[in-house]
């Protein structure tokens, strides 16, 4: 009879321990799920930030390319203008040199 009582008590203790361990495991699982959800949210936010950064960088690169093209065209136009004026400027300088040479030779 004492053995039966000890057996019942041990069974009750074992059942209580199993219940407690299952409850502890469920709480651990819930904490793990919450942590995993936060990790997913963080990764999604990081991915969104990276995508926004990439889009913004691509826009800036496109804008810089446009500005560079505009400045390049402007410089090309200035160079063409100077090339067209160059013969006139050279002629003017040569004329002044010839005039000075004539003045020097007359003396």
Tab-separated table of N, CA and C in Angstrom:
chain	number	residue	atom	x	y	z
A	1	UNK	N	0.806	-1.168	0.000
A	1	UNK	CA	0.000	0.000	0.000
A	1	UNK	C	0.874	1.267	0.000
A	2	UNK	N	1.893	1.282	0.785
A	2	UNK	CA	2.806	2.412	0.813
A	2	UNK	C	3.474	2.556	-0.561
A	3	UNK	N	3.778	1.419	-1.167
A	3	UNK	CA	4.399	1.450	-2.484
A	3	UNK	C	3.423	2.069	-3.493
A	4	UNK	N	2.141	1.759	-3.356
A	4	UNK	CA	1.137	2.305	-4.258
A	4	UNK	C	1.024	3.813	-4.073
A	5	UNK	N	1.083	4.286	-2.823
A	5	UNK	CA	0.985	5.718	-2.534
A	5	UNK	C	2.221	6.433	-3.095
A	6	UNK	N	3.397	5.828	-2.884
A	6	UNK	CA	4.629	6.404	-3.408
A	6	UNK	C	4.560	6.453	-4.939
A	7	UNK	N	4.021	5.412	-5.565
A	7	UNK	CA	3.872	5.364	-7.025
A	7	UNK	C	2.950	6.465	-7.522
A	8	UNK	N	1.817	6.674	-6.825
A	8	UNK	CA	0.868	7.718	-7.212
A	8	UNK	C	1.513	9.094	-7.056
A	9	UNK	N	2.229	9.292	-5.931
A	9	UNK	CA	2.887	10.583	-5.686
A	9	UNK	C	3.941	10.842	-6.764
A	10	UNK	N	4.737	9.813	-7.080
A	10	UNK	CA	5.755	9.963	-8.119
A	10	UNK	C	5.120	10.246	-9.487
A	11	UNK	N	3.999	9.579	-9.765
A	11	UNK	CA	3.290	9.838	-11.024
A	11	UNK	C	2.770	11.280	-11.083
A	12	UNK	N	2.227	11.768	-9.955
A	12	UNK	CA	1.735	13.140	-9.907
A	12	UNK	C	2.890	14.135	-10.086
A	13	UNK	N	4.012	13.835	-9.420
A	13	UNK	CA	5.190	14.697	-9.572
A	13	UNK	C	5.664	14.684	-11.022
A	14	UNK	N	5.696	13.492	-11.640
A	14	UNK	CA	6.129	13.384	-13.033
A	14	UNK	C	5.182	14.141	-13.957
A	15	UNK	N	3.882	14.006	-13.739
A	15	UNK	CA	2.913	14.740	-14.551
A	15	UNK	C	3.054	16.252	-14.377
A	16	UNK	N	3.260	16.701	-13.131
A	16	UNK	CA	3.455	18.126	-12.861
A	16	UNK	C	4.727	18.636	-13.549
A	17	UNK	N	5.781	17.824	-13.496
A	17	UNK	CA	7.039	18.205	-14.140
A	17	UNK	C	6.885	18.273	-15.660
A	18	UNK	N	6.174	17.284	-16.214
A	18	UNK	CA	5.936	17.288	-17.663
A	18	UNK	C	5.109	18.516	-18.053
A	19	UNK	N	4.073	18.827	-17.258
A	19	UNK	CA	3.245	20.001	-17.545
A	19	UNK	C	4.080	21.283	-17.482
A	20	UNK	N	4.893	21.395	-16.422
A	20	UNK	CA	5.734	22.576	-16.248
A	20	UNK	C	6.745	22.718	-17.410
A	21	UNK	N	7.364	21.598	-17.810
A	21	UNK	CA	8.339	21.630	-18.904
A	21	UNK	C	7.681	22.011	-20.230
A	22	UNK	N	6.466	21.503	-20.472
A	22	UNK	CA	5.747	21.858	-21.705
A	22	UNK	C	5.402	23.347	-21.714
A	23	UNK	N	4.974	23.846	-20.547
A	23	UNK	CA	4.646	25.264	-20.443
A	23	UNK	C	5.911	26.103	-20.673
A	24	UNK	N	7.022	25.707	-20.085
A	24	UNK	CA	8.300	26.409	-20.276
A	24	UNK	C	8.726	26.356	-21.741
A	25	UNK	N	8.559	25.199	-22.380
A	25	UNK	CA	8.919	25.057	-23.794
A	25	UNK	C	8.036	25.939	-24.672
A	26	UNK	N	6.742	26.021	-24.358
A	26	UNK	CA	5.832	26.866	-25.123
A	26	UNK	C	6.229	28.336	-24.982
A	27	UNK	N	6.617	28.764	-23.772
A	27	UNK	CA	7.044	30.134	-23.557
A	27	UNK	C	8.333	30.411	-24.351
A	28	UNK	N	9.265	29.471	-24.334
A	28	UNK	CA	10.491	29.626	-25.128
A	28	UNK	C	10.176	29.719	-26.616
A	29	UNK	N	9.256	28.875	-27.080
A	29	UNK	CA	8.857	28.921	-28.493
A	29	UNK	C	8.232	30.268	-28.859
A	30	UNK	N	7.395	30.799	-27.967
A	30	UNK	CA	6.767	32.102	-28.212
A	30	UNK	C	7.817	33.210	-28.269
A	31	UNK	N	8.780	33.167	-27.338
A	31	UNK	CA	9.852	34.172	-27.348
A	31	UNK	C	10.688	34.062	-28.624
A	32	UNK	N	10.970	32.846	-29.024
A	32	UNK	CA	11.741	32.633	-30.246
A	32	UNK	C	10.965	33.141	-31.464
A	33	UNK	N	9.680	32.873	-31.510
A	33	UNK	CA	8.851	33.359	-32.627
A	33	UNK	C	8.836	34.885	-32.676
A	34	UNK	N	8.700	35.511	-31.514
A	34	UNK	CA	8.693	36.980	-31.470
A	34	UNK	C	10.047	37.521	-31.935
A	35	UNK	N	11.134	36.913	-31.479
A	35	UNK	CA	12.464	37.360	-31.887
A	35	UNK	C	12.665	37.162	-33.386
A	36	UNK	N	12.192	36.060	-33.909
A	36	UNK	CA	12.297	35.795	-35.338
A	36	UNK	C	11.482	36.809	-36.141
A	37	UNK	N	10.309	37.166	-35.644
A	37	UNK	CA	9.476	38.167	-36.313
A	37	UNK	C	10.173	39.530	-36.330
A	38	UNK	N	10.798	39.889	-35.207
A	38	UNK	CA	11.534	41.158	-35.153
A	38	UNK	C	12.718	41.136	-36.122
A	39	UNK	N	13.371	39.986	-36.229
A	39	UNK	CA	14.492	39.856	-37.164
A	39	UNK	C	13.997	40.039	-38.597
A	40	UNK	N	12.863	39.440	-38.922
A	40	UNK	CA	12.295	39.594	-40.266
A	40	UNK	C	11.933	41.049	-40.544
A	41	UNK	N	11.339	41.720	-39.558
A	41	UNK	CA	10.993	43.128	-39.734
A	41	UNK	C	12.253	43.974	-39.949
A	42	UNK	N	13.293	43.687	-39.168
A	42	UNK	CA	14.550	44.419	-39.319
A	42	UNK	C	15.170	44.188	-40.687
A	43	UNK	N	15.153	42.949	-41.142
A	43	UNK	CA	15.722	42.638	-42.459
A	43	UNK	C	14.915	43.319	-43.565
A	44	UNK	N	13.605	43.340	-43.422
A	44	UNK	CA	12.766	44.002	-44.421
A	44	UNK	C	13.039	45.504	-44.439
A	45	UNK	N	13.167	46.106	-43.256
A	45	UNK	CA	13.466	47.538	-43.186
A	45	UNK	C	14.831	47.821	-43.812
A	46	UNK	N	15.801	46.964	-43.534
A	46	UNK	CA	17.136	47.140	-44.112
A	46	UNK	C	17.089	47.007	-45.629
A	47	UNK	N	16.316	46.043	-46.118
A	47	UNK	CA	16.177	45.852	-47.561
A	47	UNK	C	15.500	47.073	-48.201
A	48	UNK	N	14.465	47.600	-47.545
A	48	UNK	CA	13.792	48.798	-48.063
A	48	UNK	C	14.753	49.989	-48.091
A	49	UNK	N	15.527	50.148	-47.022
A	49	UNK	CA	16.504	51.240	-46.993
A	49	UNK	C	17.523	51.087	-48.108
A	50	UNK	N	17.992	49.872	-48.325
A	50	UNK	CA	18.975	49.634	-49.383
A	50	UNK	C	18.383	49.928	-50.750
A	51	UNK	N	17.144	49.502	-50.973
A	51	UNK	CA	16.483	49.782	-52.252
A	51	UNK	C	16.309	51.284	-52.465
A	52	UNK	N	15.895	52.003	-51.410
A	52	UNK	CA	15.741	53.454	-51.519
A	52	UNK	C	17.083	54.114	-51.809
A	53	UNK	N	18.131	53.644	-51.149
A	53	UNK	CA	19.470	54.185	-51.380
A	53	UNK	C	19.896	53.947	-52.824
A	54	UNK	N	19.620	52.739	-53.308
A	54	UNK	CA	20.008	52.391	-54.681
A	54	UNK	C	19.250	53.273	-55.689
A	55	UNK	N	17.957	53.451	-55.482
A	55	UNK	CA	17.154	54.278	-56.388
A	55	UNK	C	17.648	55.724	-56.345
A	56	UNK	N	17.900	56.225	-55.129
A	56	UNK	CA	18.367	57.601	-54.983
A	56	UNK	C	19.741	57.774	-55.643
A	57	UNK	N	20.614	56.806	-55.465
A	57	UNK	CA	21.942	56.870	-56.082
A	57	UNK	C	21.830	56.825	-57.593
A	58	UNK	N	20.967	55.967	-58.119
A	58	UNK	CA	20.774	55.902	-59.574
A	58	UNK	C	20.258	57.238	-60.115
A	59	UNK	N	19.348	57.886	-59.384
A	59	UNK	CA	18.830	59.200	-59.805
A	59	UNK	C	19.958	60.233	-59.829
A	60	UNK	N	20.770	60.219	-58.778
A	60	UNK	CA	21.874	61.181	-58.714
A	60	UNK	C	22.866	60.942	-59.849
A	61	UNK	N	23.162	59.682	-60.125
A	61	UNK	CA	24.089	59.363	-61.219
A	61	UNK	C	23.523	59.862	-62.544
A	62	UNK	N	22.236	59.627	-62.770
A	62	UNK	CA	21.595	60.090	-64.008
A	62	UNK	C	21.660	61.607	-64.105
A	63	UNK	N	21.376	62.294	-63.001
A	63	UNK	CA	21.422	63.758	-62.998
A	63	UNK	C	22.843	64.255	-63.267
A	64	UNK	N	23.828	63.625	-62.652
A	64	UNK	CA	25.218	64.025	-62.879
A	64	UNK	C	25.638	63.789	-64.330
A	65	UNK	N	25.170	62.690	-64.913
A	65	UNK	CA	25.481	62.430	-66.327
A	65	UNK	C	24.885	63.520	-67.209
A	66	UNK	N	23.653	63.930	-66.902
A	66	UNK	CA	23.013	65.003	-67.675
A	66	UNK	C	23.803	66.299	-67.549
A	67	UNK	N	24.183	66.636	-66.316
A	67	UNK	CA	24.944	67.867	-66.097
A	67	UNK	C	26.287	67.812	-66.821
A	68	UNK	N	26.936	66.664	-66.764
A	68	UNK	CA	28.224	66.507	-67.446
A	68	UNK	C	28.072	66.663	-68.950
A	69	UNK	N	26.996	66.089	-69.490
A	69	UNK	CA	26.742	66.198	-70.927
A	69	UNK	C	26.482	67.655	-71.319
A	70	UNK	N	25.716	68.354	-70.501
A	70	UNK	CA	25.419	69.764	-70.780
A	70	UNK	C	26.706	70.582	-70.741
A	71	UNK	N	27.530	70.372	-69.717
A	71	UNK	CA	28.786	71.121	-69.617
A	71	UNK	C	29.726	70.767	-70.753
A	72	UNK	N	29.746	69.506	-71.125
A	72	UNK	CA	30.608	69.078	-72.231
A	72	UNK	C	30.187	69.748	-73.532
A	73	UNK	N	28.881	69.795	-73.779
A	73	UNK	CA	28.381	70.462	-74.990
A	73	UNK	C	28.714	71.949	-74.951
A	74	UNK	N	28.580	72.562	-73.789
A	74	UNK	CA	28.899	73.979	-73.644
A	74	UNK	C	30.381	74.224	-73.941
A	75	UNK	N	31.233	73.363	-73.415
A	75	UNK	CA	32.674	73.506	-73.666
A	75	UNK	C	32.991	73.289	-75.154
A	76	UNK	N	32.309	72.336	-75.772
A	76	UNK	CA	32.508	72.094	-77.201
A	76	UNK	C	32.133	73.334	-78.020
A	77	UNK	N	31.010	73.974	-77.666
A	77	UNK	CA	30.579	75.178	-78.374
A	77	UNK	C	31.596	76.302	-78.196
A	78	UNK	N	32.100	76.464	-76.973
A	78	UNK	CA	33.100	77.497	-76.723
A	78	UNK	C	34.361	77.229	-77.537
A	79	UNK	N	34.779	75.964	-77.587
A	79	UNK	CA	35.979	75.606	-78.343
A	79	UNK	C	35.783	75.880	-79.827
A	80	UNK	N	34.614	75.529	-80.359
A	80	UNK	CA	34.326	75.797	-81.773
A	80	UNK	C	34.346	77.301	-82.048
A	81	UNK	N	33.805	78.091	-81.128
A	81	UNK	CA	33.792	79.544	-81.287
A	81	UNK	C	35.221	80.074	-81.323
A	82	UNK	N	36.063	79.586	-80.407
A	82	UNK	CA	37.461	80.027	-80.375
A	82	UNK	C	38.209	79.585	-81.628
A	83	UNK	N	37.908	78.392	-82.110
A	83	UNK	CA	38.572	77.920	-83.323
A	83	UNK	C	38.179	78.774	-84.532
A	84	UNK	N	36.926	79.234	-84.568
A	84	UNK	CA	36.484	80.092	-85.666
A	84	UNK	C	37.135	81.472	-85.569
A	85	UNK	N	37.334	81.965	-84.347
A	85	UNK	CA	37.924	83.283	-84.148
A	85	UNK	C	39.447	83.267	-84.262
A	86	UNK	N	40.066	82.115	-84.130
A	86	UNK	CA	41.519	82.015	-84.088
A	86	UNK	C	42.209	82.621	-85.316
A	87	UNK	N	41.780	82.343	-86.543
A	87	UNK	CA	42.465	82.958	-87.685
A	87	UNK	C	42.425	84.496	-87.639
A	88	UNK	N	41.299	85.050	-87.220
A	88	UNK	CA	41.179	86.507	-87.117
A	88	UNK	C	42.155	87.056	-86.076
A	89	UNK	N	42.227	86.397	-84.932
A	89	UNK	CA	43.130	86.838	-83.861
A	89	UNK	C	44.583	86.726	-84.318
A	90	UNK	N	44.919	85.601	-84.968
A	90	UNK	CA	46.287	85.432	-85.471
A	90	UNK	C	46.611	86.520	-86.489
A	91	UNK	N	45.696	86.787	-87.391
A	91	UNK	CA	45.904	87.849	-88.389
A	91	UNK	C	46.115	89.192	-87.727
A	92	UNK	N	45.350	89.492	-86.714
A	92	UNK	CA	45.462	90.755	-86.000
A	92	UNK	C	46.833	90.881	-85.350
A	93	UNK	N	47.277	89.801	-84.690
A	93	UNK	CA	48.587	89.815	-84.032
A	93	UNK	C	49.700	89.955	-85.065
A	94	UNK	N	49.602	89.192	-86.149
A	94	UNK	CA	50.626	89.275	-87.197
A	94	UNK	C	50.650	90.680	-87.783
A	95	UNK	N	49.494	91.291	-87.973
A	95	UNK	CA	49.421	92.664	-88.483
A	95	UNK	C	50.121	93.631	-87.548
A	96	UNK	N	49.900	93.480	-86.252
A	96	UNK	CA	50.549	94.358	-85.281
A	96	UNK	C	52.065	94.148	-85.307
A	97	UNK	N	52.489	92.880	-85.426
A	97	UNK	CA	53.929	92.599	-85.494
A	97	UNK	C	54.519	93.215	-86.752
A	98	UNK	N	53.840	93.091	-87.894
A	98	UNK	CA	54.341	93.667	-89.149
A	98	UNK	C	54.399	95.194	-89.053
A	99	UNK	N	53.363	95.790	-88.452
A	99	UNK	CA	53.359	97.235	-88.281
A	99	UNK	C	54.536	97.672	-87.419
A	100	UNK	N	54.767	96.938	-86.328
A	100	UNK	CA	55.890	97.259	-85.450
A	100	UNK	C	57.210	97.080	-86.175
A	101	UNK	N	57.292	96.047	-87.004
A	101	UNK	CA	58.512	95.794	-87.771
A	101	UNK	C	58.754	96.939	-88.758
A	102	UNK	N	57.704	97.375	-89.414
A	102	UNK	CA	57.844	98.504	-90.350
A	102	UNK	C	58.304	99.743	-89.603
A	103	UNK	N	57.748	99.982	-88.406
A	103	UNK	CA	58.120	101.144	-87.622
A	103	UNK	C	59.591	101.068	-87.216
A	104	UNK	N	60.031	99.890	-86.845
A	104	UNK	CA	61.426	99.693	-86.441
A	104	UNK	C	62.342	99.878	-87.651
A	105	UNK	N	61.968	99.368	-88.822
A	105	UNK	CA	62.797	99.481	-90.031
A	105	UNK	C	62.892	100.930	-90.519
A	106	UNK	N	61.930	101.763	-90.311
A	106	UNK	CA	61.923	103.139	-90.762
A	106	UNK	C	62.889	103.988	-89.948
A	107	UNK	N	63.122	103.647	-88.787
A	107	UNK	CA	64.007	104.441	-87.921
A	107	UNK	C	65.401	104.318	-88.294
